[in-house]
Amino acid sequence: MFRSACRLLVISAAVLPLMSFSMKTAENTRANGPVYDVRGSFVAAKPDIPAALVAGTDRRVDAAIRATVRSMSLPRAILTVRITRAGGLPILFGRRHEAKVTVDATSVTTGERIASATFTVSTTVFGKDNSVEDALAAKIADRIAAEFKLDGGRPTTIASALAGR
């Protein structure tokens, strides 16, 4: 009985790290291809949102947009990113920070809103680290890059999904 429990524990310990790898194929990428050709972005927030969070998000989203090259003709869009809430809660060894974000995609040709998304991102910072805004800005930019198929983001994995991405 003890031996089978140990085997199960060893197998679980070996399989769990492998589950975090992303399995993407060329067919899968083409089928879920990009919907819009994002040309620019604008990040706005209320006055109570830290300026470093807004600037960091703007810088990272712009870098992802500039890194993206489209091989096919797609409808052009501009992103409007609004950070509506940001805050932190103390936990046992640090703080968990959250931000609520709304992203609107506006058509370049007609000026109409063609897509909208609202999501919450969170990150945990241990100790008294001053890079809270930087870590939260990276999470926001990664989520926007994933949603709009920009090249600046990381592929979604089980490990990043469990981390609150």
Coordinates of N, CA and C in Angstrom, one line a residue:
M1 N 0.8 -1.2 0.0 CA 0.0 0.0 0.0 C 0.9 1.3 0.0
F2 N 1.9 1.3 0.9 CA 2.8 2.4 0.9 C 3.5 2.6 -0.4
R3 N 4.0 1.5 -1.0 CA 4.7 1.5 -2.2 C 3.9 2.1 -3.3
S4 N 2.6 1.7 -3.4 CA 1.8 2.3 -4.5 C 1.5 3.8 -4.3
A5 N 1.3 4.2 -3.0 CA 1.1 5.6 -2.7 C 2.4 6.4 -3.1
C6 N 3.6 5.8 -2.9 CA 4.8 6.5 -3.3 C 4.9 6.6 -4.8
R7 N 4.5 5.6 -5.5 CA 4.6 5.6 -7.0 C 3.7 6.7 -7.5
L8 N 2.5 6.7 -6.9 CA 1.5 7.7 -7.4 C 2.0 9.2 -7.1
L9 N 2.7 9.4 -6.0 CA 3.3 10.6 -5.7 C 4.4 11.0 -6.6
V10 N 5.3 10.1 -7.0 CA 6.4 10.3 -7.9 C 5.9 10.6 -9.3
I11 N 4.9 9.8 -9.7 CA 4.3 10.1 -11.1 C 3.6 11.4 -11.1
S12 N 2.9 11.8 -10.1 CA 2.3 13.1 -10.1 C 3.3 14.2 -10.1
A13 N 4.4 14.0 -9.3 CA 5.4 15.1 -9.3 C 6.1 15.2 -10.6
A14 N 6.2 14.1 -11.4 CA 6.8 14.2 -12.7 C 5.9 14.7 -13.8
V15 N 4.6 14.5 -13.7 CA 3.7 14.9 -14.7 C 3.2 16.3 -14.6
L16 N 3.1 16.8 -13.4 CA 2.6 18.2 -13.2 C 3.5 19.3 -13.8
P17 N 4.8 19.2 -13.7 CA 5.6 20.2 -14.4 C 5.4 20.1 -15.9
L18 N 5.3 18.9 -16.5 CA 5.1 18.8 -17.9 C 3.8 19.4 -18.4
M19 N 2.8 19.4 -17.6 CA 1.5 20.0 -18.0 C 1.6 21.5 -18.3
S20 N 2.6 22.2 -17.8 CA 2.7 23.6 -18.0 C 3.2 24.0 -19.4
F21 N 3.7 23.0 -20.1 CA 4.2 23.3 -21.5 C 3.0 23.5 -22.4
S22 N 3.2 24.5 -23.3 CA 2.1 24.8 -24.3 C 2.3 24.0 -25.5
M23 N 1.2 23.4 -26.0 CA 1.3 22.5 -27.2 C 0.6 23.3 -28.3
K24 N 1.3 24.0 -29.2 CA 0.7 24.7 -30.3 C 1.2 24.1 -31.6
T25 N 0.3 24.0 -32.5 CA 0.7 23.6 -33.8 C 0.4 24.7 -34.8
A26 N 0.9 24.6 -36.0 CA 0.7 25.6 -37.0 C -0.8 25.6 -37.4
E27 N -1.5 24.4 -37.5 CA -2.9 24.4 -37.8 C -3.7 25.1 -36.8
N28 N -3.4 24.9 -35.5 CA -4.1 25.5 -34.4 C -4.0 27.0 -34.4
T29 N -2.8 27.5 -34.7 CA -2.5 28.9 -34.7 C -3.3 29.5 -35.9
R30 N -3.3 28.9 -37.0 CA -4.1 29.5 -38.2 C -5.6 29.5 -37.9
A31 N -6.1 28.4 -37.3 CA -7.5 28.3 -37.1 C -8.0 29.4 -36.1
N32 N -7.2 29.7 -35.1 CA -7.5 30.7 -34.1 C -6.8 32.0 -34.5
G33 N -6.6 32.3 -35.7 CA -5.8 33.4 -36.2 C -6.2 34.8 -35.7
P34 N -5.5 35.8 -35.9 CA -5.8 37.1 -35.4 C -7.1 37.6 -36.1
V35 N -7.8 38.4 -35.4 CA -9.0 39.0 -35.9 C -8.8 40.4 -36.3
Y36 N -8.0 41.2 -35.7 CA -7.7 42.6 -36.0 C -6.3 42.9 -36.2
D37 N -6.0 43.8 -37.0 CA -4.6 44.4 -37.2 C -4.5 45.6 -36.3
V38 N -4.0 45.4 -35.1 CA -4.0 46.5 -34.1 C -2.8 47.5 -34.5
R39 N -3.2 48.7 -34.7 CA -2.2 49.7 -35.1 C -1.7 50.6 -34.0
G40 N -2.4 50.7 -32.9 CA -2.0 51.6 -31.8 C -2.8 51.4 -30.6
S41 N -2.5 52.0 -29.5 CA -3.2 51.9 -28.2 C -3.1 53.1 -27.4
F42 N -4.1 53.3 -26.5 CA -4.1 54.4 -25.6 C -4.5 53.8 -24.2
V43 N -3.8 54.1 -23.2 CA -4.1 53.6 -21.9 C -4.5 54.8 -21.0
A44 N -5.6 54.7 -20.4 CA -6.2 55.7 -19.5 C -6.6 55.1 -18.2
A45 N -6.6 56.0 -17.1 CA -7.0 55.5 -15.8 C -7.5 56.7 -15.0
K46 N -8.2 56.3 -13.9 CA -8.7 57.4 -12.9 C -7.4 58.0 -12.2
P47 N -7.6 59.1 -11.6 CA -6.5 59.7 -10.9 C -5.9 58.9 -9.7
D48 N -6.7 58.0 -9.2 CA -6.3 57.2 -8.0 C -5.4 56.0 -8.4
I49 N -5.3 55.7 -9.7 CA -4.5 54.6 -10.2 C -3.0 55.1 -10.3
P50 N -2.1 54.4 -9.9 CA -0.7 54.8 -9.9 C -0.2 55.1 -11.4
A51 N 0.5 56.2 -11.5 CA 1.0 56.6 -12.9 C 2.0 55.6 -13.4
A52 N 2.7 55.0 -12.6 CA 3.7 54.0 -13.0 C 3.0 52.8 -13.6
L53 N 1.8 52.4 -13.1 CA 1.0 51.3 -13.7 C 0.5 51.7 -15.1
V54 N 0.0 52.9 -15.2 CA -0.5 53.3 -16.5 C 0.6 53.4 -17.6
A55 N 1.8 54.0 -17.2 CA 2.9 54.2 -18.1 C 3.5 52.8 -18.4
G56 N 3.6 51.9 -17.5 CA 4.2 50.6 -17.7 C 3.3 49.8 -18.7
T57 N 2.0 49.8 -18.5 CA 1.1 49.1 -19.3 C 1.1 49.7 -20.7
D58 N 1.1 51.0 -20.9 CA 1.2 51.6 -22.2 C 2.5 51.3 -22.9
R59 N 3.6 51.3 -22.2 CA 4.9 50.9 -22.8 C 4.9 49.5 -23.3
R60 N 4.4 48.6 -22.5 CA 4.4 47.2 -22.9 C 3.4 46.8 -24.0
V61 N 2.2 47.4 -24.0 CA 1.3 47.1 -25.1 C 1.8 47.7 -26.4
D62 N 2.4 48.9 -26.3 CA 2.9 49.5 -27.6 C 4.1 48.6 -28.1
A63 N 4.9 48.1 -27.2 CA 6.0 47.2 -27.7 C 5.4 45.9 -28.3
A64 N 4.3 45.4 -27.8 CA 3.7 44.2 -28.4 C 3.1 44.5 -29.7
I65 N 2.5 45.7 -29.9 CA 1.9 46.1 -31.1 C 3.0 46.3 -32.2
R66 N 4.1 46.9 -31.8 CA 5.2 47.1 -32.8 C 5.9 45.8 -33.2
A67 N 5.9 44.8 -32.3 CA 6.5 43.6 -32.6 C 5.7 42.7 -33.4
T68 N 4.4 43.0 -33.6 CA 3.5 42.1 -34.4 C 3.5 42.5 -35.8
V69 N 3.7 41.5 -36.7 CA 3.7 41.6 -38.1 C 2.6 40.7 -38.7
R70 N 1.7 41.3 -39.4 CA 0.6 40.5 -40.0 C 0.9 40.1 -41.4
S71 N 0.7 38.9 -41.8 CA 1.0 38.4 -43.1 C -0.2 38.5 -44.0
M72 N -1.4 38.7 -43.5 CA -2.6 38.8 -44.2 C -3.3 40.2 -43.9
S73 N -4.2 40.6 -44.8 CA -4.9 41.8 -44.6 C -6.1 41.6 -43.7
L74 N -6.1 42.4 -42.6 CA -7.1 42.3 -41.6 C -7.7 43.7 -41.3
P75 N -8.9 43.7 -40.7 CA -9.5 45.0 -40.3 C -8.5 45.7 -39.3
R76 N -8.3 47.0 -39.6 CA -7.4 47.8 -38.7 C -8.1 48.3 -37.5
A77 N -7.5 48.3 -36.3 CA -8.1 48.7 -35.1 C -7.1 49.4 -34.2
I78 N -7.7 50.2 -33.3 CA -6.9 50.9 -32.3 C -7.5 50.5 -30.9
L79 N -6.6 50.2 -30.0 CA -7.1 49.7 -28.6 C -7.2 50.9 -27.7
T80 N -8.3 51.0 -26.9 CA -8.4 51.9 -25.8 C -8.4 51.0 -24.5
V81 N -7.4 51.2 -23.7 CA -7.3 50.4 -22.5 C -7.6 51.3 -21.3
R82 N -8.6 50.9 -20.5 CA -9.0 51.7 -19.3 C -8.8 50.8 -18.1
I83 N -7.9 51.3 -17.2 CA -7.7 50.6 -15.9 C -8.7 51.3 -14.9
T84 N -9.7 50.5 -14.5 CA -10.8 51.1 -13.7 C -10.6 50.9 -12.2
R85 N -9.8 49.9 -11.9 CA -9.6 49.7 -10.4 C -8.3 49.0 -10.2
A86 N -7.5 49.4 -9.2 CA -6.3 48.8 -8.9 C -6.1 48.8 -7.4
G87 N -5.7 47.7 -6.8 CA -5.6 47.7 -5.3 C -4.9 46.4 -4.9
G88 N -4.6 46.4 -3.6 CA -3.9 45.2 -3.1 C -4.4 44.8 -1.7
L89 N -4.3 43.5 -1.5 CA -4.7 43.0 -0.2 C -3.5 42.3 0.4
P90 N -3.3 42.4 1.7 CA -2.2 41.7 2.4 C -2.5 40.2 2.5
I91 N -1.5 39.4 2.3 CA -1.6 38.0 2.5 C -0.5 37.6 3.4
L92 N -0.3 36.3 3.6 CA 0.6 35.8 4.7 C 2.0 36.4 4.6
F93 N 2.6 36.3 3.4 CA 4.0 36.7 3.2 C 4.2 37.9 2.2
G94 N 3.1 38.5 1.8 CA 3.3 39.6 0.9 C 1.9 40.3 0.6
R95 N 1.8 40.7 -0.6 CA 0.5 41.4 -1.0 C 0.1 40.8 -2.3
R96 N -1.2 40.7 -2.5 CA -1.8 40.3 -3.8 C -2.5 41.6 -4.4
H97 N -2.0 41.9 -5.6 CA -2.5 43.1 -6.2 C -3.4 42.7 -7.4
E98 N -4.5 43.5 -7.6 CA -5.4 43.2 -8.7 C -5.7 44.5 -9.4
A99 N -6.1 44.4 -10.7 CA -6.5 45.5 -11.5 C -7.6 45.0 -12.4
K100 N -8.6 45.9 -12.5 CA -9.7 45.6 -13.4 C -9.5 46.5 -14.6
V101 N -9.6 45.8 -15.8 CA -9.2 46.5 -17.1 C -10.3 46.3 -18.1
T102 N -10.6 47.3 -18.8 CA -11.6 47.3 -19.9 C -10.8 47.7 -21.2
V103 N -10.9 46.8 -22.2 CA -10.2 47.1 -23.5 C -11.3 47.2 -24.6
D104 N -11.3 48.3 -25.3 CA -12.2 48.5 -26.5 C -11.3 48.6 -27.7
A105 N -11.7 47.8 -28.8 CA -11.1 47.9 -30.1 C -12.0 48.8 -31.0
T106 N -11.4 49.8 -31.5 CA -12.1 50.8 -32.4 C -11.6 50.6 -33.8
S107 N -12.5 50.6 -34.8 CA -12.1 50.4 -36.2 C -11.5 51.7 -36.7
V108 N -10.4 51.6 -37.4 CA -9.7 52.8 -37.9 C -10.5 53.4 -39.1
T109 N -11.2 52.6 -39.9 CA -11.9 53.1 -41.0 C -13.2 53.7 -40.6
T110 N -14.0 53.1 -39.7 CA -15.4 53.7 -39.4 C -15.4 54.4 -38.1
G111 N -14.5 54.2 -37.2 CA -14.5 54.8 -35.9 C -15.5 54.2 -34.9
E112 N -16.1 53.1 -35.3 CA -17.0 52.4 -34.4 C -16.3 51.4 -33.5
R113 N -16.8 51.1 -32.3 CA -16.3 50.1 -31.5 C -16.6 48.7 -32.0
I114 N -15.6 47.9 -32.3 CA -15.8 46.6 -32.9 C -15.6 45.4 -32.0
A115 N -15.0 45.7 -30.8 CA -14.8 44.6 -29.8 C -14.6 45.3 -28.5
S116 N -14.9 44.5 -27.4 CA -14.8 45.0 -26.1 C -14.5 43.8 -25.2
A117 N -13.6 44.0 -24.2 CA -13.3 43.0 -23.2 C -13.1 43.6 -21.9
T118 N -13.5 42.9 -20.8 CA -13.3 43.4 -19.5 C -12.7 42.2 -18.7
F119 N -11.6 42.4 -18.0 CA -11.0 41.3 -17.3 C -10.3 41.8 -16.0
T120 N -10.0 40.9 -15.1 CA -9.3 41.3 -13.9 C -8.0 40.5 -13.9
V121 N -6.9 41.1 -13.7 CA -5.6 40.4 -13.6 C -5.1 40.6 -12.1
S122 N -4.3 39.7 -11.7 CA -3.7 39.8 -10.3 C -2.3 39.2 -10.3
T123 N -1.6 39.7 -9.4 CA -0.2 39.3 -9.2 C 0.1 39.3 -7.7
T124 N 1.0 38.5 -7.3 CA 1.4 38.4 -5.9 C 2.8 38.8 -5.7
V125 N 3.1 39.8 -4.9 CA 4.4 40.3 -4.6 C 4.8 39.9 -3.2
F126 N 5.9 39.3 -3.0 CA 6.4 38.9 -1.7 C 7.3 39.9 -1.1
G127 N 7.3 40.1 0.1 CA 8.1 41.1 0.8 C 7.7 42.5 0.5
K128 N 8.7 43.4 0.7 CA 8.4 44.8 0.4 C 9.1 45.3 -0.9
D129 N 8.5 44.8 -1.9 CA 9.1 45.1 -3.3 C 8.4 46.3 -3.8
N130 N 9.2 47.1 -4.5 CA 8.7 48.4 -5.1 C 8.2 48.2 -6.5
S131 N 8.3 47.0 -7.0 CA 8.0 46.7 -8.5 C 6.6 46.2 -8.6
V132 N 5.7 46.6 -7.8 CA 4.3 46.1 -7.8 C 3.7 46.6 -9.1
E133 N 3.8 47.9 -9.4 CA 3.2 48.4 -10.6 C 3.8 47.8 -11.9
D134 N 5.0 47.5 -11.8 CA 5.7 46.9 -13.0 C 5.2 45.5 -13.2
A135 N 5.1 44.7 -12.2 CA 4.6 43.3 -12.3 C 3.1 43.3 -12.8
L136 N 2.3 44.2 -12.2 CA 0.9 44.3 -12.6 C 0.8 44.8 -14.1
A137 N 1.6 45.7 -14.5 CA 1.6 46.2 -15.9 C 2.0 45.1 -16.8
A138 N 2.9 44.3 -16.4 CA 3.3 43.1 -17.3 C 2.2 42.1 -17.5
K139 N 1.5 41.9 -16.4 CA 0.3 41.0 -16.5 C -0.8 41.5 -17.4
I140 N -1.1 42.8 -17.2 CA -2.1 43.4 -18.1 C -1.7 43.4 -19.5
A141 N -0.5 43.7 -19.8 CA 0.0 43.7 -21.2 C 0.0 42.3 -21.8
D142 N 0.4 41.3 -21.0 CA 0.4 39.9 -21.5 C -1.0 39.5 -21.8
R143 N -2.0 39.9 -21.0 CA -3.4 39.5 -21.2 C -3.9 40.1 -22.5
I144 N -3.6 41.4 -22.7 CA -4.0 42.1 -23.9 C -3.4 41.5 -25.1
A145 N -2.1 41.2 -25.0 CA -1.4 40.6 -26.2 C -2.0 39.2 -26.5
A146 N -2.4 38.4 -25.5 CA -3.0 37.1 -25.7 C -4.4 37.3 -26.3
E147 N -5.2 38.2 -25.9 CA -6.5 38.4 -26.4 C -6.6 38.9 -27.8
F148 N -5.6 39.8 -28.2 CA -5.6 40.3 -29.5 C -4.5 39.8 -30.4
K149 N -4.0 38.7 -30.0 CA -3.0 37.9 -30.8 C -1.8 38.8 -31.2
L150 N -1.2 39.5 -30.2 CA -0.1 40.3 -30.5 C 1.2 39.5 -30.1
D151 N 2.3 39.8 -30.7 CA 3.5 39.1 -30.5 C 4.3 39.3 -29.2
G152 N 3.9 40.3 -28.5 CA 4.6 40.6 -27.2 C 4.3 39.7 -26.1
G153 N 3.2 39.0 -26.1 CA 2.8 38.2 -25.0 C 3.3 36.8 -25.0
R154 N 3.2 36.1 -23.9 CA 3.6 34.7 -23.7 C 2.5 33.8 -24.0
P155 N 2.7 32.6 -24.6 CA 1.6 31.7 -24.8 C 1.0 31.2 -23.5
T156 N -0.3 31.0 -23.5 CA -1.0 30.5 -22.3 C -0.6 29.1 -21.9
T157 N -0.2 28.9 -20.7 CA 0.1 27.5 -20.2 C -0.7 27.3 -19.0
I158 N -0.7 26.1 -18.5 CA -1.5 25.7 -17.3 C -0.9 26.5 -16.1
A159 N 0.4 26.6 -16.1 CA 1.1 27.2 -15.0 C 0.7 28.7 -14.9
S160 N 0.6 29.4 -16.1 CA 0.3 30.8 -16.0 C -1.2 31.0 -15.7
A161 N -2.0 30.0 -16.2 CA -3.5 30.1 -15.8 C -3.7 29.9 -14.3
L162 N -2.9 29.0 -13.7 CA -3.1 28.8 -12.3 C -2.5 30.0 -11.5
A163 N -1.6 30.8 -12.1 CA -1.1 32.0 -11.4 C -2.0 33.2 -11.5
G164 N -3.2 33.0 -12.1 CA -4.1 34.1 -12.2 C -4.1 34.9 -13.4
R165 N -3.5 34.4 -14.5 CA -3.4 35.2 -15.7 C -4.7 35.4 -16.3

